[in-house]
Amino acid sequence: MVLGNYKTCVAARSTDKEILKGAQDGGIVTQLFAYALEEGIIDGAIVAGPSDEPWKPEPMVATTRAELLAARGTKYNLSPNISLLKEATRSYGLDRIGIVGTPCQMQAVRKAQLYPIGMRDVPDKIALAIGIFCMENFPYQSIEAIVEDHCNQKLESVTKMDIGKGKFWAYTERGAVSQIPLKVTHKYEQPGCHVCLDYVSNLADVSTGSVGTPDGWSTVFVRTKNGENAWNKAITAGCFETQDIAGVKPGLDLVTKLATDKITKNQKTLEARASFGVGKGLRNPYL
Amino acid sequence: MVEKITVGHVHMSGCTGCLVSFADNYEGLFKILDNYADLVYALTLVDVRHVPEMDVALVEGSVCLQDKCSVEEIKETREKAKIVVALGGCAAYGNITRFCRGGQWNQPQMESYVPIGDLIDVDVYIPGCAPTPQQIRNVCLMAYLLLKGTDEQKELAGAYLKPLMALAKRGDEACGCDLMYDVINQGLCMGCGSCAAACPVRAVTIEGGKPQIERDLCIKCGACYAQCPRSFFNFDVMNEFEGISELIKEVMQ
C-alpha cells in the first residue's frame, strides 16, 4: 500500500493561467474543483482558505471560483477541514461536497462514510475528495518559528512557502528567497503526524503533490470511480495539460522512495510507542 | 432471499430519538425489514409485550435502577438476544441521563440511571446522540452478513464490527475528555476536525489545531472520540471503502 490503489497516474498542470499564477505547483486542486463546481459535480468544496493571520489557514466552504482562487497554494500548518464536513450539508446545504485534505484527513473522510457515528446524512454526500501528498504538518506557532526565527522573514511579507529538494523555502514579496535544511524543521513537526502510514493520500478520489514531477507540474493519482469520472471529464474539457508519468523526471521512483521512507519511519514510531514506558506503552490507533 | 435475522428494539430510558433515527432510513428501513431483518420487538411498532428470543437487540436508553421493570427487561434482553447492541449515547455511556437528579413528578424517586453496560455485557456500541441512520443501517447490514453471509462476507462484517465491539469492551464512560486523554495526551491528534464535526451539541471547537471541549456543554454521547480517525482506524475496512460503499448501496436498492 505504499502508493495505494490507483487507476491512472500522470504528470499534470492546469491550462488556466489565472489559476497557475497563485498555485503551489500544477494548480490541480483549484482547477479540478473549479471545473467540478462549474459542471455541478460538486456544489461547493471545503478548502483551506485565508484567515486574519498571515499563513494561518481557516477551513472554508468555497462555492465560487473566486473563493477557490483565494485559497490557492499550500499553507504548511493545520487546517481542520473535516470540522466543516457536516456543517457543509447543513448551513451551506451542499448535497455534493468537494473536500481537499492531507492523507489523515482523507482517512477521516472515509471513516466518516463507513462509520458515520456523528455524521448524519453525510456519507452519501462526499462527491469529490482530493488528497494531497504529505510528509508531516506543523502547528501555526511552528511556522512562525521556522519563517521568522530561522528564515529571518516576516510572515506577512512571505508570498510562498515550499518544501522540496530537502529544504524549506520562503519566498518574499521583495524577491528574497530564504532556505533552511529540513533537519532544522523536523523538531517543529506536529507529533500526531509521526504515526501516519500514508504519504500519497491512498484513500482520496484523486491525490496530488509536487513530488515526482518537474517544477510547475504535479503528480496525479486517480484512485476511485468518482475520481476517474471527474478527472476524465476535466481532461476532455481541456482543463489540464498532461504528460506520461513514465516520461518525466524524477518520476514515480522518488514518490515511492519518499512514501516508503515515511511509512518505515512511522512504523518505527508505532513500535517504539508500544514499549514507551516501563511495562507500559502508548496507544496504537490502528489496532 | 435467504432467511432473515431477527431484530428487536428495546426501549429503556431514552428519548426515542434512536428509534426515530433508525426510522429515518426512510425507504431503507423497509428494505432492511423486507429483506434482511424481521422486527420482532419494538415499542409502538410491533405488538409484542415481552422480550422474545432474537438475533440482535438494539437497546436504546439507559437503565433506571429504581424501575424494576427496566432492570428486569435489560437482563431478559441479555438472556434472549445473541448480540446486544447499545444503540446510542444513553445505552452506551449514559449520555444526558448521567446528569439526572430524579425528582420528576409522579416518579420522584427515580434518580439513578446507568448505561446498560453497568448491568449486562454488551457486544457492540453505536455511540452518538442520536446515532445516525446510516450508522444503524451499516450495523444492521453487517450483523446480517455476519450471521447469514458467505465466509467472505462474514470476514468483512467481522472486521467492520470489530472496533464497535472494542468500544463496548473499552468501558461505559465517555465524554469530550476522551479526546484529551486518549488522543491529544497520547500524541496522536493531527487536527483534522472530525470531533468538532461529530459533536451534536457543538461542545467541540478547534483551537490551535486541537480540539477544545466546552465541558459544560458535553452530554457524554461518545461521538467525538468514536468519529476520530485516531481512536480506531481499521485498514482492513477503510482501504475497502469504495467496495463497501458500493455493496451497501447495492443491497439497499
Coordinates of C-alpha atoms in Angstrom, one line a residue, chain A residues 46 81-94 97 117-122, chain B residues 129 132 194-202 223:
Chain A
I46 CA -14.2 22.6 1.8
N81 CA -11.1 20.9 7.1
I82 CA -13.1 18.0 8.4
S83 CA -14.6 20.2 11.1
L84 CA -16.9 21.6 8.3
L85 CA -17.9 18.3 6.8
K86 CA -21.3 18.1 8.5
E87 CA -21.8 21.8 8.5
A88 CA -21.4 21.9 4.7
T89 CA -24.5 19.8 4.5
R90 CA -26.4 21.9 7.0
S91 CA -25.7 25.7 6.9
Y92 CA -24.4 25.5 3.3
G93 CA -26.9 22.9 2.2
L94 CA -24.4 21.1 0.0
I97 CA -19.4 18.0 -1.3
I117 CA -21.1 8.0 14.1
G118 CA -21.6 11.7 14.3
M119 CA -22.1 12.4 10.6
R120 CA -25.8 12.1 10.0
D121 CA -26.6 12.2 6.3
V122 CA -23.0 12.9 5.3
Chain B
C129 CA -26.9 11.3 20.1
T132 CA -27.0 8.4 12.7
S194 CA -13.6 15.2 12.8
C195 CA -14.5 15.6 16.5
A196 CA -15.9 19.1 16.0
A197 CA -18.0 17.9 13.1
A198 CA -19.3 14.9 15.0
C199 CA -20.4 16.7 18.2
P200 CA -24.2 17.1 18.2
V201 CA -24.1 20.0 20.7
R202 CA -21.2 22.0 19.4
A223 CA -19.5 10.6 19.2

